[in-house]
Amino acid sequence: MTDPEARLIENQPESKRSSSGRLYILSAPSGAGKTTLCQEILKHFSTIRYSISHTTRLPRPGEKDGVDYFFITEEEFVNGIQEGSWAEWAKVHDNYYGTSSRFLDNILLSGSDILLDIDVQGTMKIIKQYPDAITIFIMPPSLEKLNQRLRDRGTDSDEVIEKRLQNAKEEIERKGIYKHTVVNDQLEKAKQELFQIIHQYQTS
Ligand code: ADP
Ligand code: 5GP
């Protein structure tokens, strides 16, 4: 890690915060089906709000600013770090991604539930602040199938796909920090399993 990055990390919030809404976190190696499953969750559980992350990554075809992500420049992102705007942030596959602290706090304090689609590094930071977060890791059936899905999706170059596959191995090694794991082999089955997990918290 470079020195400026180390200094910026010091600005990440550490303290625990109490909240009334439920905080769900979904993580998965890129291509495992997280976006697809998040959309299914939001359709099925109409009271759960989605946390739209900020990123310096360029939009993929079809992605919309303010819907899929807030697409911002690196300068804006780094300013956000210095100003303490991110509840968590991480550099994933060479791009910055972050969750707005203000948005997250407002949703939770208003009593609404929220769903975060963030990586493993981000999850570790969030569970320090919100130990009650309901964390779910989506596993691909195999690395071969993950590779195939990324290629079939057709949104990333070979080089980007290689990087994502390498990162996938590291993320899978850290899946033990999550409270739940769901294997996304058959989409319908994974969806039902996820719904069951969430339902159990919605009714508790
Ligand atoms: P992520 O958000 O984790 O990167 P996506 O939701 O974009 O992943 O899914 C990656 C690709 O795999 C998409 O083209 C999606 O339609 C497809 N996909 C998702 N789940 C399944 C599944 N169970 N079986 C086959 N293809 C899937
Ligand atoms: P993608 O570029 O495929 O949309 O996302 C790449 C990775 O970044 C995924 O693992 C996704 O979960 C993660 N990600 C998206 N938003 C955030 C965020 O706000 N914070 C963190 N830490 N990771 C994020």
mmCIF file of C-alpha atoms and ligand atoms in Angstrom:
data_model
loop_
_atom_site.group_PDB
_atom_site.id
_atom_site.type_symbol
_atom_site.label_atom_id
_atom_site.label_comp_id
_atom_site.label_asym_id
_atom_site.label_seq_id
_atom_site.Cartn_x
_atom_site.Cartn_y
_atom_site.Cartn_z
ATOM 1 C CA MET A 1 0.000 0.000 0.000
ATOM 2 C CA THR A 2 1.320 3.477 -0.821
ATOM 3 C CA ASP A 3 1.625 6.111 1.899
ATOM 4 C CA PRO A 4 -1.221 8.340 0.645
ATOM 5 C CA GLU A 5 -3.510 5.275 0.675
ATOM 6 C CA ALA A 6 -2.439 4.438 4.236
ATOM 7 C CA ARG A 7 -3.255 7.976 5.312
ATOM 8 C CA LEU A 8 -6.613 7.869 3.576
ATOM 9 C CA ILE A 9 -7.504 4.595 5.285
ATOM 10 C CA GLU A 10 -7.070 6.309 8.664
ATOM 11 C CA ASN A 11 -10.077 8.430 7.738
ATOM 12 C CA GLN A 12 -12.379 5.400 7.607
ATOM 13 C CA PRO A 13 -14.872 5.313 10.500
ATOM 14 C CA GLU A 14 -14.248 2.610 13.105
ATOM 15 C CA SER A 15 -16.854 3.193 15.783
ATOM 16 C CA LYS A 16 -19.902 0.991 16.331
ATOM 17 C CA ARG A 17 -23.245 2.610 15.606
ATOM 18 C CA SER A 18 -26.688 1.535 16.613
ATOM 19 C CA SER A 19 -29.500 1.490 14.108
ATOM 20 C CA SER A 20 -33.067 0.351 13.792
ATOM 21 C CA GLY A 21 -33.271 -0.865 10.182
ATOM 22 C CA ARG A 22 -31.729 -4.176 9.152
ATOM 23 C CA LEU A 23 -28.536 -4.093 7.170
ATOM 24 C CA TYR A 24 -28.036 -6.841 4.583
ATOM 25 C CA ILE A 25 -24.729 -7.314 2.802
ATOM 26 C CA LEU A 26 -24.360 -9.441 -0.303
ATOM 27 C CA SER A 27 -20.895 -10.246 -1.593
ATOM 28 C CA ALA A 28 -19.639 -12.546 -4.276
ATOM 29 C CA PRO A 29 -16.796 -12.878 -6.703
ATOM 30 C CA SER A 30 -17.501 -10.847 -9.815
ATOM 31 C CA GLY A 31 -19.718 -12.846 -12.170
ATOM 32 C CA ALA A 32 -21.202 -15.109 -9.479
ATOM 33 C CA GLY A 33 -24.621 -13.513 -9.916
ATOM 34 C CA LYS A 34 -24.763 -10.859 -7.212
ATOM 35 C CA THR A 35 -26.389 -8.177 -9.354
ATOM 36 C CA THR A 36 -28.974 -10.643 -10.652
ATOM 37 C CA LEU A 37 -29.772 -11.852 -7.133
ATOM 38 C CA CYS A 38 -29.848 -8.331 -5.657
ATOM 39 C CA GLN A 39 -32.464 -7.375 -8.228
ATOM 40 C CA GLU A 40 -34.535 -10.421 -7.291
ATOM 41 C CA ILE A 41 -34.317 -9.515 -3.588
ATOM 42 C CA LEU A 42 -35.412 -5.937 -4.232
ATOM 43 C CA LYS A 43 -38.349 -7.120 -6.356
ATOM 44 C CA HIS A 44 -39.462 -9.636 -3.733
ATOM 45 C CA PHE A 45 -38.880 -7.568 -0.563
ATOM 46 C CA SER A 46 -40.317 -4.198 -1.482
ATOM 47 C CA THR A 47 -39.355 -2.607 1.852
ATOM 48 C CA ILE A 48 -35.624 -3.203 1.411
ATOM 49 C CA ARG A 49 -33.781 -0.208 -0.051
ATOM 50 C CA TYR A 50 -30.664 -0.553 -2.185
ATOM 51 C CA SER A 51 -27.472 1.324 -1.396
ATOM 52 C CA ILE A 52 -26.212 2.733 -4.685
ATOM 53 C CA SER A 53 -22.431 2.753 -4.448
ATOM 54 C CA HIS A 54 -20.102 5.383 -5.818
ATOM 55 C CA THR A 55 -17.388 4.196 -8.172
ATOM 56 C CA THR A 56 -14.610 5.463 -10.404
ATOM 57 C CA ARG A 57 -15.208 2.524 -12.795
ATOM 58 C CA LEU A 58 -16.608 3.445 -16.187
ATOM 59 C CA PRO A 59 -20.259 2.495 -16.800
ATOM 60 C CA ARG A 60 -20.858 -0.770 -18.652
ATOM 61 C CA PRO A 61 -23.269 -0.702 -21.578
ATOM 62 C CA GLY A 62 -26.764 -0.266 -20.171
ATOM 63 C CA GLU A 63 -25.640 0.967 -16.750
ATOM 64 C CA LYS A 64 -27.124 4.269 -15.624
ATOM 65 C CA ASP A 65 -25.664 6.918 -13.356
ATOM 66 C CA GLY A 66 -27.653 7.148 -10.120
ATOM 67 C CA VAL A 67 -29.299 3.777 -10.742
ATOM 68 C CA ASP A 68 -26.547 1.155 -10.915
ATOM 69 C CA TYR A 69 -23.833 3.346 -9.432
ATOM 70 C CA PHE A 70 -22.962 6.975 -9.000
ATOM 71 C CA PHE A 71 -20.103 7.199 -11.494
ATOM 72 C CA ILE A 72 -17.592 9.757 -10.237
ATOM 73 C CA THR A 73 -14.001 10.785 -10.958
ATOM 74 C CA GLU A 74 -11.015 9.620 -8.951
ATOM 75 C CA GLU A 75 -10.576 13.175 -7.682
ATOM 76 C CA GLU A 76 -14.154 13.277 -6.398
ATOM 77 C CA PHE A 77 -13.692 9.886 -4.776
ATOM 78 C CA VAL A 78 -10.466 10.840 -3.000
ATOM 79 C CA ASN A 79 -12.078 14.078 -1.805
ATOM 80 C CA GLY A 80 -14.861 11.918 -0.383
ATOM 81 C CA ILE A 81 -12.298 9.870 1.544
ATOM 82 C CA GLN A 82 -10.694 12.999 2.985
ATOM 83 C CA GLU A 83 -14.074 14.388 3.959
ATOM 84 C CA GLY A 84 -15.121 11.104 5.624
ATOM 85 C CA SER A 85 -18.050 10.641 3.214
ATOM 86 C CA TRP A 86 -17.700 6.860 2.919
ATOM 87 C CA ALA A 87 -18.958 4.384 5.531
ATOM 88 C CA GLU A 88 -16.523 2.070 3.787
ATOM 89 C CA TRP A 89 -14.535 2.167 0.606
ATOM 90 C CA ALA A 90 -12.182 -0.151 -1.216
ATOM 91 C CA LYS A 91 -10.093 -0.396 -4.316
ATOM 92 C CA VAL A 92 -11.411 -3.375 -6.281
ATOM 93 C CA HIS A 93 -9.910 -4.427 -9.623
ATOM 94 C CA ASP A 94 -8.093 -1.042 -9.870
ATOM 95 C CA ASN A 95 -11.214 1.065 -9.319
ATOM 96 C CA TYR A 96 -12.510 2.780 -6.193
ATOM 97 C CA TYR A 97 -15.893 1.825 -4.774
ATOM 98 C CA GLY A 98 -17.584 3.353 -1.733
ATOM 99 C CA THR A 99 -20.780 3.412 0.291
ATOM 100 C CA SER A 100 -22.147 6.802 1.271
ATOM 101 C CA SER A 101 -22.094 7.157 5.027
ATOM 102 C CA ARG A 102 -24.882 9.726 5.040
ATOM 103 C CA PHE A 103 -27.210 7.619 2.886
ATOM 104 C CA LEU A 104 -26.591 4.487 4.952
ATOM 105 C CA ASP A 105 -27.135 6.210 8.309
ATOM 106 C CA ASN A 106 -30.257 8.022 7.127
ATOM 107 C CA ILE A 107 -31.871 4.835 5.848
ATOM 108 C CA LEU A 108 -31.070 2.811 8.947
ATOM 109 C CA LEU A 109 -32.068 5.559 11.379
ATOM 110 C CA SER A 110 -35.375 5.967 9.544
ATOM 111 C CA GLY A 111 -36.024 2.304 10.346
ATOM 112 C CA SER A 112 -35.815 1.056 6.765
ATOM 113 C CA ASP A 113 -33.835 -2.007 5.766
ATOM 114 C CA ILE A 114 -30.972 -1.651 3.344
ATOM 115 C CA LEU A 115 -29.075 -3.952 0.998
ATOM 116 C CA LEU A 116 -25.394 -3.406 0.246
ATOM 117 C CA ASP A 117 -23.686 -5.099 -2.698
ATOM 118 C CA ILE A 118 -20.054 -4.702 -1.666
ATOM 119 C CA ASP A 119 -16.817 -6.685 -1.719
ATOM 120 C CA VAL A 120 -15.134 -8.599 1.105
ATOM 121 C CA GLN A 121 -12.867 -5.702 2.147
ATOM 122 C CA GLY A 122 -15.885 -3.403 2.442
ATOM 123 C CA THR A 123 -17.814 -6.016 4.394
ATOM 124 C CA MET A 124 -15.038 -6.298 6.961
ATOM 125 C CA LYS A 125 -15.162 -2.541 7.505
ATOM 126 C CA ILE A 126 -18.970 -2.425 7.757
ATOM 127 C CA ILE A 127 -19.234 -5.282 10.261
ATOM 128 C CA LYS A 128 -16.872 -3.413 12.576
ATOM 129 C CA GLN A 129 -19.389 -0.568 12.657
ATOM 130 C CA TYR A 130 -22.546 -2.693 12.360
ATOM 131 C CA PRO A 131 -21.857 -6.065 13.999
ATOM 132 C CA ASP A 132 -25.498 -7.094 13.538
ATOM 133 C CA ALA A 133 -25.257 -6.827 9.747
ATOM 134 C CA ILE A 134 -26.703 -9.864 7.971
ATOM 135 C CA THR A 135 -23.887 -10.973 5.715
ATOM 136 C CA ILE A 136 -24.417 -13.347 2.794
ATOM 137 C CA PHE A 137 -21.742 -14.680 0.456
ATOM 138 C CA ILE A 138 -22.772 -15.896 -2.991
ATOM 139 C CA MET A 139 -20.561 -18.702 -4.260
ATOM 140 C CA PRO A 140 -20.191 -19.621 -7.922
ATOM 141 C CA PRO A 141 -20.636 -23.367 -8.561
ATOM 142 C CA SER A 142 -16.985 -23.486 -9.741
ATOM 143 C CA LEU A 143 -14.259 -21.195 -11.038
ATOM 144 C CA GLU A 144 -14.774 -22.686 -14.512
ATOM 145 C CA LYS A 145 -18.440 -21.658 -14.487
ATOM 146 C CA LEU A 146 -17.504 -18.247 -13.126
ATOM 147 C CA ASN A 147 -15.086 -17.782 -16.002
ATOM 148 C CA GLN A 148 -17.806 -18.855 -18.447
ATOM 149 C CA ARG A 149 -20.382 -16.444 -16.966
ATOM 150 C CA LEU A 150 -17.989 -13.519 -17.158
ATOM 151 C CA ARG A 151 -17.247 -14.339 -20.795
ATOM 152 C CA ASP A 152 -20.920 -14.891 -21.651
ATOM 153 C CA ARG A 153 -21.852 -11.574 -19.981
ATOM 154 C CA GLY A 154 -19.635 -9.953 -22.595
ATOM 155 C CA THR A 155 -18.986 -6.755 -20.641
ATOM 156 C CA ASP A 156 -15.300 -7.151 -19.748
ATOM 157 C CA SER A 157 -12.019 -7.601 -21.648
ATOM 158 C CA ASP A 158 -9.899 -10.775 -21.265
ATOM 159 C CA GLU A 159 -7.473 -8.855 -19.078
ATOM 160 C CA VAL A 160 -10.236 -7.611 -16.764
ATOM 161 C CA ILE A 161 -11.731 -11.117 -16.591
ATOM 162 C CA GLU A 162 -8.329 -12.580 -15.594
ATOM 163 C CA LYS A 163 -8.017 -10.018 -12.815
ATOM 164 C CA ARG A 164 -11.551 -10.758 -11.594
ATOM 165 C CA LEU A 165 -10.858 -14.517 -11.535
ATOM 166 C CA GLN A 166 -7.678 -14.016 -9.528
ATOM 167 C CA ASN A 167 -9.570 -11.792 -7.106
ATOM 168 C CA ALA A 168 -12.352 -14.417 -6.900
ATOM 169 C CA LYS A 169 -9.956 -16.995 -5.452
ATOM 170 C CA GLU A 170 -8.890 -14.569 -2.720
ATOM 171 C CA GLU A 171 -12.490 -13.587 -1.926
ATOM 172 C CA ILE A 172 -13.631 -17.208 -1.694
ATOM 173 C CA GLU A 173 -10.851 -17.877 0.824
ATOM 174 C CA ARG A 174 -12.368 -15.204 3.080
ATOM 175 C CA LYS A 175 -16.005 -16.316 2.852
ATOM 176 C CA GLY A 176 -15.800 -17.549 6.480
ATOM 177 C CA ILE A 177 -16.496 -14.021 7.760
ATOM 178 C CA TYR A 178 -20.050 -14.211 6.336
ATOM 179 C CA LYS A 179 -23.017 -15.494 8.362
ATOM 180 C CA HIS A 180 -24.583 -17.239 5.351
ATOM 181 C CA THR A 181 -23.368 -18.786 2.111
ATOM 182 C CA VAL A 182 -25.516 -19.512 -0.936
ATOM 183 C CA VAL A 183 -24.230 -21.356 -4.005
ATOM 184 C CA ASN A 184 -25.623 -19.821 -7.184
ATOM 185 C CA ASP A 185 -25.747 -22.839 -9.483
ATOM 186 C CA GLN A 186 -29.418 -22.981 -10.470
ATOM 187 C CA LEU A 187 -30.660 -19.390 -10.288
ATOM 188 C CA GLU A 188 -34.144 -20.292 -9.066
ATOM 189 C CA LYS A 189 -32.806 -22.481 -6.258
ATOM 190 C CA ALA A 190 -30.292 -19.842 -5.132
ATOM 191 C CA LYS A 191 -33.039 -17.226 -5.188
ATOM 192 C CA GLN A 192 -35.341 -19.298 -2.981
ATOM 193 C CA GLU A 193 -32.516 -20.026 -0.540
ATOM 194 C CA LEU A 194 -31.714 -16.333 -0.299
ATOM 195 C CA PHE A 195 -35.356 -15.394 0.191
ATOM 196 C CA GLN A 196 -35.598 -17.913 3.018
ATOM 197 C CA ILE A 197 -32.571 -16.439 4.799
ATOM 198 C CA ILE A 198 -33.890 -12.891 4.471
ATOM 199 C CA HIS A 199 -37.431 -13.863 5.404
ATOM 200 C CA GLN A 200 -36.174 -15.314 8.664
ATOM 201 C CA TYR A 201 -34.777 -11.879 9.656
ATOM 202 C CA GLN A 202 -37.777 -9.932 8.335
ATOM 203 C CA THR A 203 -40.082 -11.815 10.665
ATOM 204 C CA SER A 204 -37.793 -11.871 13.736
HETATM 205 P P1 ADP B 1 -22.116 -10.150 -10.574
HETATM 206 O O1 ADP B 1 -23.000 -8.997 -10.251
HETATM 207 O O2 ADP B 1 -21.843 -11.021 -9.381
HETATM 208 O O3 ADP B 1 -20.854 -9.745 -11.276
HETATM 209 P P2 ADP B 1 -24.143 -10.911 -12.556
HETATM 210 O O4 ADP B 1 -25.417 -10.898 -11.781
HETATM 211 O O5 ADP B 1 -23.863 -9.796 -13.502
HETATM 212 O O6 ADP B 1 -22.878 -11.121 -11.577
HETATM 213 O O7 ADP B 1 -24.093 -12.313 -13.321
HETATM 214 C C1 ADP B 1 -23.030 -12.618 -14.214
HETATM 215 C C2 ADP B 1 -23.619 -13.298 -15.452
HETATM 216 O O8 ADP B 1 -24.063 -14.603 -15.084
HETATM 217 C C3 ADP B 1 -24.837 -12.558 -16.005
HETATM 218 O O9 ADP B 1 -24.782 -12.645 -17.409
HETATM 219 C C4 ADP B 1 -26.023 -13.323 -15.431
HETATM 220 O O10 ADP B 1 -27.149 -13.253 -16.265
HETATM 221 C C5 ADP B 1 -25.471 -14.761 -15.348
HETATM 222 N N1 ADP B 1 -26.017 -15.568 -14.240
HETATM 223 C C6 ADP B 1 -26.353 -15.184 -12.991
HETATM 224 N N2 ADP B 1 -26.775 -16.230 -12.260
HETATM 225 C C7 ADP B 1 -26.703 -17.316 -13.058
HETATM 226 C C8 ADP B 1 -27.010 -18.720 -12.891
HETATM 227 N N3 ADP B 1 -27.475 -19.245 -11.748
HETATM 228 N N4 ADP B 1 -26.812 -19.536 -13.955
HETATM 229 C C9 ADP B 1 -26.327 -19.056 -15.134
HETATM 230 N N5 ADP B 1 -26.032 -17.765 -15.363
HETATM 231 C C10 ADP B 1 -26.203 -16.894 -14.343
HETATM 232 P P1 5GP B 2 -18.550 -4.379 -10.526
HETATM 233 O O1 5GP B 2 -17.472 -3.516 -11.104
HETATM 234 O O2 5GP B 2 -18.550 -5.760 -11.122
HETATM 235 O O3 5GP B 2 -19.906 -3.724 -10.513
HETATM 236 O O4 5GP B 2 -18.182 -4.587 -8.980
HETATM 237 C C1 5GP B 2 -16.909 -5.056 -8.636
HETATM 238 C C2 5GP B 2 -16.862 -5.360 -7.149
HETATM 239 O O5 5GP B 2 -16.998 -4.164 -6.388
HETATM 240 C C3 5GP B 2 -17.982 -6.298 -6.666
HETATM 241 O O6 5GP B 2 -17.385 -7.247 -5.797
HETATM 242 C C4 5GP B 2 -18.903 -5.375 -5.892
HETATM 243 O O7 5GP B 2 -19.569 -6.047 -4.839
HETATM 244 C C5 5GP B 2 -17.890 -4.398 -5.317
HETATM 245 N N1 5GP B 2 -18.521 -3.149 -4.902
HETATM 246 C C6 5GP B 2 -19.523 -2.476 -5.488
HETATM 247 N N2 5GP B 2 -19.845 -1.389 -4.780
HETATM 248 C C7 5GP B 2 -19.006 -1.376 -3.708
HETATM 249 C C8 5GP B 2 -18.849 -0.499 -2.584
HETATM 250 O O8 5GP B 2 -19.519 0.504 -2.407
HETATM 251 N N3 5GP B 2 -17.880 -0.830 -1.699
HETATM 252 C C9 5GP B 2 -17.087 -1.932 -1.837
HETATM 253 N N4 5GP B 2 -16.196 -2.177 -0.884
HETATM 254 N N5 5GP B 2 -17.215 -2.776 -2.863
HETATM 255 C C10 5GP B 2 -18.163 -2.499 -3.788
#
